[in-house]
């Protein structure tokens, strides 16, 4: 019994830690969806790019992922900004199908580009500063996971502050809730679309950089996290930032605790079952409007 | 008068037209015949073998090694190499006027449906005389169904699901051992450990990813370990491509088995290694299947990969016993700049056997090839795999001489530890605990 | 009196359909002008054209001496011509206060200054007690009030109200009219589209009547009420019978 209790605490800690990373990934996705009504199918691939950048900084310039984080964030912001202007902007006025297909195509393109440039090999950052673990009363906390979750929390909080407390952030919120009303408030949609796409891509890129401390890097890695991010955003409510934050933790917990109590084979089924249950009671998700 | 003249010239013109027609028909016939001859010559000249592998998706790096193996085999057949294996010292297929072999690749993306479509394309549109592949058992299952329907040989040297040979297909042949073989090999190894190390091994937990391959391997392990008197405490399935495996490992820890038997691919393999270390999980030992043997594994986990037992279908130790193995290893290294690995070694005999069957049949006629395949009896010394030879069971078409070797990762390298006659290192048992290394 | 908005020859066609046909009139500073007309008269299209949501087919719109008919909706709003919507469009996931802050941020980057201005506007519109309620949880009357508050916070020179009393009960209508009077008192010019004539006529300085996209009458409320064309437009053929 005591052993079971310990295992449970262990799981809750691991679940919450992974959950914060999911939250940050989902925040990026939900911002992009909210502002542009575009489902960014390439979201996971931007995570992959963030991971690769961290890896390259570590391998070729010997900068630890923790210190290269700001640079990765800036790079991903720029990539997001450019992607918006080259691609997303062009299809926003087009038919819905074009909008769906463009990010889907981008996702396939980025994966293949990564395979072409960097090969399909698995890479791992060996012995980063954030490594090892802390053991307390038989509970093990992996330091890289802890760093990733604290990092995600800090970046998540910063983005939350930006969205809730700055003029640009409030304008982004306004667009995501009502485009027409935002227009009569003098809000220039085009400029803010670019900013929010860039911020969304930066969020997921930073999550990638944090994950690279303990997760293997390879071109297809984005698809794993991408699928979870969609479920998280749907659970939290499309477009809702608070929703994405809360849902991320729920998904992290469901994956680990649910997997343990029922059967690991069903852990993603559990995540989706929770999502279905929430949607039945509240079709807009936890925090949607 | 004028009329007459017109008539004559008219007749002449008609005559001329007839001549012209006959002539043009003649020319046309000759051209067609020439084309047909050259076409049939062309057909004899190149024999296409279709290969289905998951070249994109999370097994892409693995499939790349297989693809290189296929290309190397084709190269050995097509060109002169001074190597002591069949078809090396000749150019092309001797029994088919020196016809060249061409490998046509189909990308399954790891998806059974896509694999099926690719098999169809390779046979129907590309005109391949036989298929090899397809790595994942689930893809092999569907792709070989297509080959069965069209009556084209499917030589499988890298899928291990027991169920594949249990179907009793006419055109499906498996060169490699199956997961049933692996379960038997594991039990023999554990018996040997109990004797040599005086270890008390009574219980185990089986962990497997939930596709066809993982599930059927786990079934076989459960069957053979139970038969041998061990207690299987739990069989845990988990989704392939998980982002986190904490819950799986915690379940194993709760069950407290003596040994943990794992069936996983490389991605989860890396994740498990990290999680075992973080949670400081130390059973008597880990017996892994597949994940730890893939080329990306050791580079990704480094020292943390040490001491895991895994399987192999390639024993570099063979290089000391047979010069040709060493030569091929060097040839591969020179050509691709990386060390040969078991995926390459598995892919090579599929191509060589297909060529051998065509050579003996002296034809690419499916019925003749089938007969030749059924009569196959290749001794171990013509192989670069650690198999005891190639000979197919008349009913299941499983290679009855196929077997695995068990390796342990020592100093970040695979060392063969079983069977005893191939062993090159002493194995470490029990597992050295994570925090005492 | 100085004119703030001049509309001349405004025409809007959707394919073969002419929604607004050659509309010309002016609004003077400090006035309260109402646009009335039966359903489908083209009132909302007209508002969309003025505020940049739709491009006009021909004609011109001049606001404070500047041509605005080619500008985007945000640009027009920034010049001080702000509208509300017939179907209320509050920011559903934001609180009442945040909704108004968005309006106040139009002319400042400083969120604190915007917050102060929002508080003043909330007091002015009588929404202070509901400032923390989410936009989506308000009653229709409060949502309409919030839209006006949000528009006021952006410091408009000319406020366009699209059916701001439709769907309200008599009590709420009375309160809304009180608010309109206070807005006029604050020196803001109003252009109102309204379906419910009897509410709006008494407070209007002038009335413009649209029917089938055309301006059919313009004048002081009493004149309009007696205008035969107007009565016919509203009552249709039954008037003749």
Short mmCIF file of N, CA and C in Angstrom, two decimals, chain B residues 48-206:
data_model
loop_
_atom_site.label_atom_id
_atom_site.label_comp_id
_atom_site.label_asym_id
_atom_site.label_seq_id
_atom_site.Cartn_x
_atom_site.Cartn_y
_atom_site.Cartn_z
N UNK B 48 13.95 -7.00 -62.61
CA UNK B 48 13.59 -6.04 -61.56
C UNK B 48 13.11 -6.77 -60.32
N UNK B 49 13.68 -6.40 -59.19
CA UNK B 49 13.21 -6.93 -57.91
C UNK B 49 12.64 -5.76 -57.11
N UNK B 50 11.41 -5.91 -56.68
CA UNK B 50 10.77 -4.84 -55.92
C UNK B 50 11.11 -4.96 -54.44
N UNK B 51 11.33 -3.81 -53.80
CA UNK B 51 11.64 -3.83 -52.36
C UNK B 51 10.75 -2.82 -51.65
N UNK B 52 10.08 -3.28 -50.61
CA UNK B 52 9.19 -2.37 -49.87
C UNK B 52 9.78 -2.13 -48.48
N UNK B 53 10.05 -0.87 -48.18
CA UNK B 53 10.62 -0.52 -46.87
C UNK B 53 10.03 0.80 -46.38
N UNK B 54 10.00 1.01 -45.05
CA UNK B 54 9.45 2.25 -44.50
C UNK B 54 10.45 3.39 -44.60
N UNK B 55 10.67 3.91 -45.80
CA UNK B 55 11.74 4.88 -45.99
C UNK B 55 11.44 6.26 -45.43
N UNK B 56 10.16 6.54 -45.20
CA UNK B 56 9.86 7.75 -44.44
C UNK B 56 9.05 7.30 -43.23
N UNK B 57 9.04 8.14 -42.21
CA UNK B 57 8.42 7.73 -40.96
C UNK B 57 9.49 7.48 -39.93
N UNK B 58 9.09 7.04 -38.73
CA UNK B 58 10.11 6.98 -37.69
C UNK B 58 11.06 5.79 -37.79
N UNK B 59 10.91 4.96 -38.82
CA UNK B 59 11.89 3.90 -39.03
C UNK B 59 12.80 4.21 -40.22
N UNK B 60 12.75 5.47 -40.64
CA UNK B 60 13.48 5.84 -41.86
C UNK B 60 14.96 5.50 -41.79
N UNK B 61 15.60 5.74 -40.64
CA UNK B 61 17.04 5.51 -40.58
C UNK B 61 17.34 4.01 -40.66
N UNK B 62 16.47 3.21 -40.07
CA UNK B 62 16.61 1.76 -40.13
C UNK B 62 16.47 1.29 -41.57
N UNK B 63 15.44 1.78 -42.24
CA UNK B 63 15.14 1.35 -43.60
C UNK B 63 16.27 1.73 -44.55
N UNK B 64 16.95 2.83 -44.23
CA UNK B 64 18.05 3.27 -45.08
C UNK B 64 19.15 2.20 -45.11
N UNK B 65 19.43 1.60 -43.93
CA UNK B 65 20.44 0.53 -43.88
C UNK B 65 20.01 -0.65 -44.73
N UNK B 66 18.72 -0.99 -44.67
CA UNK B 66 18.22 -2.11 -45.46
C UNK B 66 18.40 -1.82 -46.95
N UNK B 67 18.02 -0.60 -47.32
CA UNK B 67 18.08 -0.21 -48.73
C UNK B 67 19.52 -0.32 -49.24
N UNK B 68 20.47 0.12 -48.42
CA UNK B 68 21.87 0.04 -48.83
C UNK B 68 22.30 -1.41 -48.99
N UNK B 69 21.77 -2.28 -48.13
CA UNK B 69 22.07 -3.70 -48.24
C UNK B 69 21.60 -4.25 -49.58
N UNK B 70 20.39 -3.87 -49.97
CA UNK B 70 19.81 -4.33 -51.24
C UNK B 70 20.68 -3.87 -52.41
N UNK B 71 21.08 -2.60 -52.34
CA UNK B 71 21.88 -2.03 -53.42
C UNK B 71 23.24 -2.71 -53.50
N UNK B 72 23.80 -2.98 -52.31
CA UNK B 72 25.10 -3.65 -52.28
C UNK B 72 24.99 -5.04 -52.91
N UNK B 73 23.92 -5.76 -52.55
CA UNK B 73 23.72 -7.10 -53.08
C UNK B 73 23.59 -7.05 -54.59
N UNK B 74 22.80 -6.10 -55.10
CA UNK B 74 22.61 -5.97 -56.55
C UNK B 74 23.94 -5.66 -57.22
N UNK B 75 24.71 -4.80 -56.57
CA UNK B 75 26.00 -4.41 -57.10
C UNK B 75 26.93 -5.63 -57.19
N UNK B 76 26.91 -6.45 -56.14
CA UNK B 76 27.75 -7.65 -56.13
C UNK B 76 27.34 -8.60 -57.26
N UNK B 77 26.05 -8.72 -57.49
CA UNK B 77 25.57 -9.60 -58.57
C UNK B 77 25.95 -9.03 -59.93
N UNK B 78 25.74 -7.75 -60.13
CA UNK B 78 25.89 -7.14 -61.45
C UNK B 78 27.34 -6.96 -61.88
N UNK B 79 28.22 -6.78 -60.92
CA UNK B 79 29.60 -6.49 -61.26
C UNK B 79 30.53 -7.56 -60.70
N UNK B 80 31.78 -7.51 -61.15
CA UNK B 80 32.75 -8.50 -60.69
C UNK B 80 33.34 -8.07 -59.34
N UNK B 81 33.26 -8.93 -58.37
CA UNK B 81 33.93 -8.68 -57.10
C UNK B 81 34.66 -9.96 -56.72
N UNK B 82 35.86 -9.81 -56.19
CA UNK B 82 36.61 -10.99 -55.80
C UNK B 82 36.22 -11.41 -54.39
N UNK B 83 35.00 -11.93 -54.27
CA UNK B 83 34.49 -12.32 -52.96
C UNK B 83 34.06 -13.78 -53.02
N UNK B 84 34.19 -14.43 -51.88
CA UNK B 84 33.87 -15.85 -51.86
C UNK B 84 32.39 -16.09 -51.55
N UNK B 85 31.51 -15.47 -52.31
CA UNK B 85 30.08 -15.79 -52.20
C UNK B 85 29.52 -15.92 -53.61
N UNK B 86 28.41 -16.64 -53.75
CA UNK B 86 27.84 -16.84 -55.09
C UNK B 86 27.56 -15.52 -55.79
N UNK B 87 27.72 -15.50 -57.10
CA UNK B 87 27.40 -14.37 -57.99
C UNK B 87 28.36 -13.18 -57.89
N UNK B 88 29.40 -13.29 -57.05
CA UNK B 88 30.33 -12.17 -56.92
C UNK B 88 31.30 -12.15 -58.09
N UNK B 89 31.81 -13.33 -58.48
CA UNK B 89 32.87 -13.37 -59.50
C UNK B 89 32.31 -13.44 -60.92
N UNK B 90 30.99 -13.23 -61.05
CA UNK B 90 30.41 -13.17 -62.39
C UNK B 90 29.72 -11.82 -62.53
N UNK B 91 29.44 -11.48 -63.80
CA UNK B 91 28.69 -10.24 -64.01
C UNK B 91 27.26 -10.62 -64.38
N UNK B 92 26.30 -10.18 -63.58
CA UNK B 92 24.90 -10.49 -63.84
C UNK B 92 24.55 -11.91 -63.43
N UNK B 93 23.38 -12.38 -63.89
CA UNK B 93 22.91 -13.72 -63.52
C UNK B 93 23.34 -14.71 -64.59
N UNK B 94 24.26 -15.63 -64.25
CA UNK B 94 24.79 -16.55 -65.27
C UNK B 94 23.69 -17.36 -65.95
N UNK B 95 22.74 -17.86 -65.20
CA UNK B 95 21.69 -18.71 -65.76
C UNK B 95 20.72 -17.94 -66.65
N UNK B 96 20.85 -16.63 -66.71
CA UNK B 96 19.92 -15.83 -67.50
C UNK B 96 20.73 -14.89 -68.41
N UNK B 97 21.76 -15.47 -69.08
CA UNK B 97 22.61 -14.72 -70.02
C UNK B 97 23.19 -13.45 -69.39
N UNK B 98 23.56 -13.54 -68.17
CA UNK B 98 24.19 -12.38 -67.53
C UNK B 98 23.28 -11.20 -67.32
N UNK B 99 21.99 -11.47 -67.15
CA UNK B 99 21.03 -10.38 -66.94
C UNK B 99 21.40 -9.60 -65.68
N UNK B 100 21.14 -8.29 -65.75
CA UNK B 100 21.44 -7.42 -64.62
C UNK B 100 20.24 -7.37 -63.66
N UNK B 101 20.55 -7.10 -62.41
CA UNK B 101 19.49 -6.99 -61.41
C UNK B 101 19.27 -5.53 -61.08
N UNK B 102 18.01 -5.15 -61.02
CA UNK B 102 17.72 -3.77 -60.63
C UNK B 102 16.72 -3.79 -59.47
N UNK B 103 17.05 -3.04 -58.42
CA UNK B 103 16.15 -2.97 -57.26
C UNK B 103 15.22 -1.77 -57.43
N UNK B 104 13.93 -2.01 -57.39
CA UNK B 104 12.96 -0.90 -57.46
C UNK B 104 12.37 -0.73 -56.06
N UNK B 105 12.52 0.47 -55.54
CA UNK B 105 12.12 0.69 -54.15
C UNK B 105 10.70 1.23 -54.04
N UNK B 106 9.94 0.70 -53.10
CA UNK B 106 8.62 1.24 -52.77
C UNK B 106 8.62 1.67 -51.32
N UNK B 107 8.10 2.86 -51.05
CA UNK B 107 8.11 3.38 -49.67
C UNK B 107 6.76 3.09 -49.00
N UNK B 108 6.80 2.27 -47.94
CA UNK B 108 5.55 1.90 -47.28
C UNK B 108 5.12 2.93 -46.25
N UNK B 109 6.03 3.83 -45.86
CA UNK B 109 5.79 4.77 -44.77
C UNK B 109 5.37 4.04 -43.49
N UNK B 110 5.62 2.75 -43.44
CA UNK B 110 5.24 1.98 -42.23
C UNK B 110 3.76 1.71 -42.15
N UNK B 111 3.04 1.99 -43.22
CA UNK B 111 1.59 1.86 -43.20
C UNK B 111 1.18 0.63 -44.04
N UNK B 112 0.49 -0.33 -43.41
CA UNK B 112 0.10 -1.55 -44.15
C UNK B 112 -0.66 -1.26 -45.44
N UNK B 113 -1.52 -0.25 -45.42
CA UNK B 113 -2.30 0.07 -46.63
C UNK B 113 -1.39 0.59 -47.73
N UNK B 114 -0.47 1.47 -47.34
CA UNK B 114 0.46 2.02 -48.32
C UNK B 114 1.35 0.91 -48.87
N UNK B 115 1.78 0.02 -47.97
CA UNK B 115 2.62 -1.11 -48.37
C UNK B 115 1.93 -1.97 -49.42
N UNK B 116 0.64 -2.16 -49.23
CA UNK B 116 -0.16 -2.94 -50.16
C UNK B 116 -0.18 -2.28 -51.54
N UNK B 117 -0.40 -0.97 -51.52
CA UNK B 117 -0.44 -0.21 -52.77
C UNK B 117 0.90 -0.27 -53.49
N UNK B 118 1.98 -0.18 -52.72
CA UNK B 118 3.30 -0.21 -53.32
C UNK B 118 3.59 -1.58 -53.93
N UNK B 119 3.15 -2.65 -53.24
CA UNK B 119 3.35 -4.00 -53.78
C UNK B 119 2.64 -4.12 -55.12
N UNK B 120 1.44 -3.63 -55.18
CA UNK B 120 0.64 -3.65 -56.40
C UNK B 120 1.37 -2.91 -57.53
N UNK B 121 1.88 -1.72 -57.16
CA UNK B 121 2.57 -0.90 -58.15
C UNK B 121 3.83 -1.62 -58.67
N UNK B 122 4.61 -2.19 -57.72
CA UNK B 122 5.87 -2.83 -58.12
C UNK B 122 5.62 -4.00 -59.04
N UNK B 123 4.56 -4.77 -58.76
CA UNK B 123 4.29 -5.95 -59.59
C UNK B 123 3.65 -5.54 -60.92
N UNK B 124 2.60 -4.74 -60.84
CA UNK B 124 1.83 -4.42 -62.05
C UNK B 124 2.51 -3.39 -62.94
N UNK B 125 2.89 -2.24 -62.35
CA UNK B 125 3.42 -1.18 -63.20
C UNK B 125 4.90 -1.35 -63.48
N UNK B 126 5.67 -1.79 -62.48
CA UNK B 126 7.11 -1.87 -62.67
C UNK B 126 7.52 -3.21 -63.26
N UNK B 127 6.65 -4.21 -63.16
CA UNK B 127 6.98 -5.52 -63.70
C UNK B 127 8.06 -6.24 -62.92
N UNK B 128 8.06 -6.13 -61.61
CA UNK B 128 9.05 -6.81 -60.79
C UNK B 128 8.75 -8.31 -60.77
N UNK B 129 9.82 -9.13 -60.81
CA UNK B 129 9.61 -10.58 -60.84
C UNK B 129 9.45 -11.16 -59.44
N UNK B 130 9.79 -10.37 -58.43
CA UNK B 130 9.64 -10.84 -57.06
C UNK B 130 9.76 -9.65 -56.12
N UNK B 131 9.30 -9.84 -54.89
CA UNK B 131 9.37 -8.74 -53.93
C UNK B 131 10.20 -9.15 -52.73
N UNK B 132 10.87 -8.15 -52.13
CA UNK B 132 11.53 -8.35 -50.85
C UNK B 132 11.07 -7.23 -49.90
N UNK B 133 11.32 -7.40 -48.63
CA UNK B 133 10.88 -6.41 -47.63
C UNK B 133 10.08 -7.10 -46.58
N UNK B 134 9.26 -6.44 -45.83
CA UNK B 134 8.92 -5.04 -45.81
C UNK B 134 9.15 -4.47 -44.41
N UNK B 135 10.09 -5.10 -43.67
CA UNK B 135 10.46 -4.72 -42.31
C UNK B 135 9.35 -4.97 -41.29
N UNK B 136 8.39 -4.04 -41.16
CA UNK B 136 7.36 -4.26 -40.14
C UNK B 136 6.46 -5.44 -40.52
N UNK B 137 6.19 -6.29 -39.55
CA UNK B 137 5.36 -7.46 -39.83
C UNK B 137 4.00 -7.07 -40.37
N UNK B 138 3.46 -5.97 -39.85
CA UNK B 138 2.12 -5.57 -40.29
C UNK B 138 2.11 -5.21 -41.77
N UNK B 139 3.19 -4.60 -42.23
CA UNK B 139 3.27 -4.23 -43.65
C UNK B 139 3.55 -5.47 -44.50
N UNK B 140 4.44 -6.33 -44.00
CA UNK B 140 4.75 -7.56 -44.73
C UNK B 140 3.47 -8.37 -44.95
N UNK B 141 2.62 -8.35 -43.92
CA UNK B 141 1.38 -9.13 -43.98
C UNK B 141 0.53 -8.72 -45.19
N UNK B 142 0.32 -7.43 -45.36
CA UNK B 142 -0.54 -6.97 -46.46
C UNK B 142 0.19 -7.04 -47.80
N UNK B 143 1.47 -6.66 -47.78
CA UNK B 143 2.21 -6.65 -49.06
C UNK B 143 2.34 -8.07 -49.62
N UNK B 144 2.54 -9.06 -48.72
CA UNK B 144 2.69 -10.43 -49.22
C UNK B 144 1.35 -10.99 -49.70
N UNK B 145 0.26 -10.42 -49.21
CA UNK B 145 -1.05 -10.83 -49.73
C UNK B 145 -1.18 -10.46 -51.21
N UNK B 146 -0.66 -9.28 -51.54
CA UNK B 146 -0.70 -8.84 -52.94
C UNK B 146 0.14 -9.77 -53.80
N UNK B 147 1.36 -10.12 -53.30
CA UNK B 147 2.24 -11.02 -54.04
C UNK B 147 1.56 -12.37 -54.24
N UNK B 148 0.84 -12.83 -53.21
CA UNK B 148 0.13 -14.11 -53.27
C UNK B 148 -0.93 -14.06 -54.38
N UNK B 149 -1.63 -12.91 -54.42
CA UNK B 149 -2.72 -12.78 -55.39
C UNK B 149 -2.18 -12.82 -56.82
N UNK B 150 -1.03 -12.17 -57.04
CA UNK B 150 -0.49 -12.12 -58.39
C UNK B 150 0.42 -13.31 -58.69
N UNK B 151 0.70 -14.15 -57.68
CA UNK B 151 1.57 -15.29 -57.90
C UNK B 151 3.00 -14.90 -58.19
N UNK B 152 3.56 -14.09 -57.31
CA UNK B 152 4.94 -13.62 -57.45
C UNK B 152 5.65 -13.90 -56.13
N UNK B 153 6.90 -14.42 -56.16
CA UNK B 153 7.56 -14.75 -54.89
C UNK B 153 7.80 -13.51 -54.01
N UNK B 154 7.57 -13.68 -52.72
CA UNK B 154 7.85 -12.61 -51.75
C UNK B 154 8.87 -13.17 -50.77
N UNK B 155 10.11 -12.67 -50.83
CA UNK B 155 11.15 -13.16 -49.92
C UNK B 155 11.31 -12.18 -48.78
N UNK B 156 11.05 -12.68 -47.58
CA UNK B 156 11.00 -11.80 -46.42
C UNK B 156 12.18 -12.15 -45.51
N UNK B 157 13.05 -11.15 -45.30
CA UNK B 157 14.20 -11.47 -44.45
C UNK B 157 14.27 -10.56 -43.23
N UNK B 158 13.21 -9.79 -42.95
CA UNK B 158 13.30 -8.95 -41.76
C UNK B 158 11.99 -8.75 -40.99
N UNK B 159 11.01 -9.58 -41.20
CA UNK B 159 9.81 -9.51 -40.35
C UNK B 159 9.74 -10.81 -39.56
N UNK B 160 9.43 -10.69 -38.28
CA UNK B 160 9.57 -11.87 -37.46
C UNK B 160 8.27 -12.40 -36.88
N UNK B 161 7.14 -11.77 -37.25
CA UNK B 161 5.89 -12.23 -36.66
C UNK B 161 5.61 -13.69 -37.03
N UNK B 162 5.37 -14.50 -36.00
CA UNK B 162 5.11 -15.92 -36.19
C UNK B 162 3.94 -16.13 -37.15
N UNK B 163 2.94 -15.23 -37.02
CA UNK B 163 1.70 -15.38 -37.78
C UNK B 163 1.93 -15.39 -39.29
N UNK B 164 3.02 -14.78 -39.75
CA UNK B 164 3.22 -14.65 -41.19
C UNK B 164 3.39 -16.01 -41.88
N UNK B 165 4.16 -16.89 -41.25
CA UNK B 165 4.35 -18.21 -41.87
C UNK B 165 3.18 -19.14 -41.55
N UNK B 166 2.43 -18.80 -40.51
CA UNK B 166 1.30 -19.66 -40.13
C UNK B 166 0.18 -19.59 -41.17
N UNK B 167 0.28 -18.62 -42.08
CA UNK B 167 -0.81 -18.47 -43.05
C UNK B 167 -0.78 -19.54 -44.13
N UNK B 168 0.38 -20.20 -44.30
CA UNK B 168 0.49 -21.24 -45.32
C UNK B 168 0.40 -20.70 -46.73
N UNK B 169 0.93 -19.52 -46.98
CA UNK B 169 0.91 -18.94 -48.32
C UNK B 169 1.83 -19.72 -49.26
N UNK B 170 1.48 -19.71 -50.55
CA UNK B 170 2.29 -20.42 -51.53
C UNK B 170 3.53 -19.60 -51.91
N UNK B 171 3.39 -18.28 -52.00
CA UNK B 171 4.44 -17.44 -52.57
C UNK B 171 5.27 -16.70 -51.53
N UNK B 172 4.93 -16.88 -50.25
CA UNK B 172 5.65 -16.18 -49.20
C UNK B 172 6.73 -17.08 -48.60
N UNK B 173 7.98 -16.60 -48.55
CA UNK B 173 9.10 -17.36 -47.97
C UNK B 173 9.79 -16.48 -46.94
N UNK B 174 10.05 -17.06 -45.77
CA UNK B 174 10.78 -16.26 -44.78
C UNK B 174 12.17 -16.82 -44.54
N UNK B 175 13.17 -15.99 -44.77
CA UNK B 175 14.55 -16.40 -44.59
C UNK B 175 14.98 -16.26 -43.14
N UNK B 176 14.46 -15.19 -42.48
CA UNK B 176 14.95 -14.86 -41.15
C UNK B 176 14.19 -15.68 -40.10
N UNK B 177 14.76 -15.77 -38.91
CA UNK B 177 14.03 -16.46 -37.85
C UNK B 177 12.77 -15.67 -37.47
N UNK B 178 11.85 -16.34 -36.79
CA UNK B 178 10.62 -15.66 -36.41
C UNK B 178 10.67 -15.33 -34.93
N UNK B 179 9.64 -14.65 -34.46
CA UNK B 179 9.64 -14.35 -33.03
C UNK B 179 9.42 -15.61 -32.18
N UNK B 180 8.98 -16.66 -32.82
CA UNK B 180 8.91 -17.93 -32.10
C UNK B 180 10.34 -18.44 -31.85
N UNK B 181 11.18 -18.33 -32.88
CA UNK B 181 12.59 -18.71 -32.73
C UNK B 181 13.23 -17.91 -31.59
N UNK B 182 12.94 -16.61 -31.59
CA UNK B 182 13.53 -15.73 -30.58
C UNK B 182 13.12 -16.15 -29.17
N UNK B 183 11.84 -16.47 -28.99
CA UNK B 183 11.36 -16.89 -27.68
C UNK B 183 12.09 -18.16 -27.25
N UNK B 184 12.27 -19.09 -28.18
CA UNK B 184 12.99 -20.34 -27.86
C UNK B 184 14.44 -20.05 -27.51
N UNK B 185 15.08 -19.18 -28.31
CA UNK B 185 16.48 -18.81 -28.06
C UNK B 185 16.63 -18.18 -26.68
N UNK B 186 15.66 -17.30 -26.31
CA UNK B 186 15.73 -16.62 -25.01
C UNK B 186 15.67 -17.62 -23.86
N UNK B 187 14.73 -18.55 -23.96
CA UNK B 187 14.57 -19.53 -22.88
C UNK B 187 15.86 -20.33 -22.73
N UNK B 188 16.45 -20.75 -23.87
CA UNK B 188 17.71 -21.50 -23.79
C UNK B 188 18.79 -20.67 -23.09
N UNK B 189 18.84 -19.41 -23.44
CA UNK B 189 19.85 -18.53 -22.87
C UNK B 189 19.66 -18.40 -21.35
N UNK B 190 18.42 -18.20 -20.92
CA UNK B 190 18.14 -18.02 -19.48
C UNK B 190 18.48 -19.31 -18.71
N UNK B 191 18.18 -20.44 -19.31
CA UNK B 191 18.55 -21.72 -18.68
C UNK B 191 20.07 -21.78 -18.48
N UNK B 192 20.78 -21.36 -19.51
CA UNK B 192 22.24 -21.38 -19.44
C UNK B 192 22.74 -20.43 -18.34
N UNK B 193 22.10 -19.24 -18.23
CA UNK B 193 22.47 -18.25 -17.21
C UNK B 193 22.27 -18.85 -15.82
N UNK B 194 21.12 -19.51 -15.62
CA UNK B 194 20.83 -20.09 -14.31
C UNK B 194 21.94 -21.06 -13.90
N UNK B 195 22.40 -21.84 -14.89
CA UNK B 195 23.43 -22.84 -14.61
C UNK B 195 24.77 -22.15 -14.35
N UNK B 196 25.15 -21.26 -15.25
CA UNK B 196 26.49 -20.68 -15.17
C UNK B 196 26.66 -19.69 -14.04
N UNK B 197 25.60 -18.90 -13.77
CA UNK B 197 25.74 -17.83 -12.78
C UNK B 197 25.07 -18.17 -11.46
N UNK B 198 24.53 -19.34 -11.36
CA UNK B 198 23.80 -19.77 -10.16
C UNK B 198 22.72 -18.74 -9.79
N UNK B 199 22.10 -18.17 -10.76
CA UNK B 199 21.08 -17.15 -10.52
C UNK B 199 19.72 -17.81 -10.29
N UNK B 200 18.90 -17.17 -9.45
CA UNK B 200 17.55 -17.68 -9.23
C UNK B 200 16.61 -16.82 -10.08
N UNK B 201 16.13 -17.38 -11.13
CA UNK B 201 15.23 -16.64 -12.01
C UNK B 201 13.91 -17.37 -12.05
N UNK B 202 12.87 -16.70 -11.52
CA UNK B 202 11.57 -17.37 -11.45
C UNK B 202 10.47 -16.59 -12.19
N UNK B 203 10.58 -15.25 -12.12
CA UNK B 203 9.46 -14.47 -12.66
C UNK B 203 9.92 -13.50 -13.73
N UNK B 204 8.98 -13.12 -14.58
CA UNK B 204 9.29 -12.11 -15.58
C UNK B 204 8.04 -11.30 -15.93
N UNK B 205 8.29 -10.11 -16.48
CA UNK B 205 7.21 -9.30 -17.04
C UNK B 205 7.56 -9.08 -18.50
N UNK B 206 6.56 -9.15 -19.34
CA UNK B 206 6.78 -8.92 -20.78
C UNK B 206 6.17 -7.58 -21.16
#
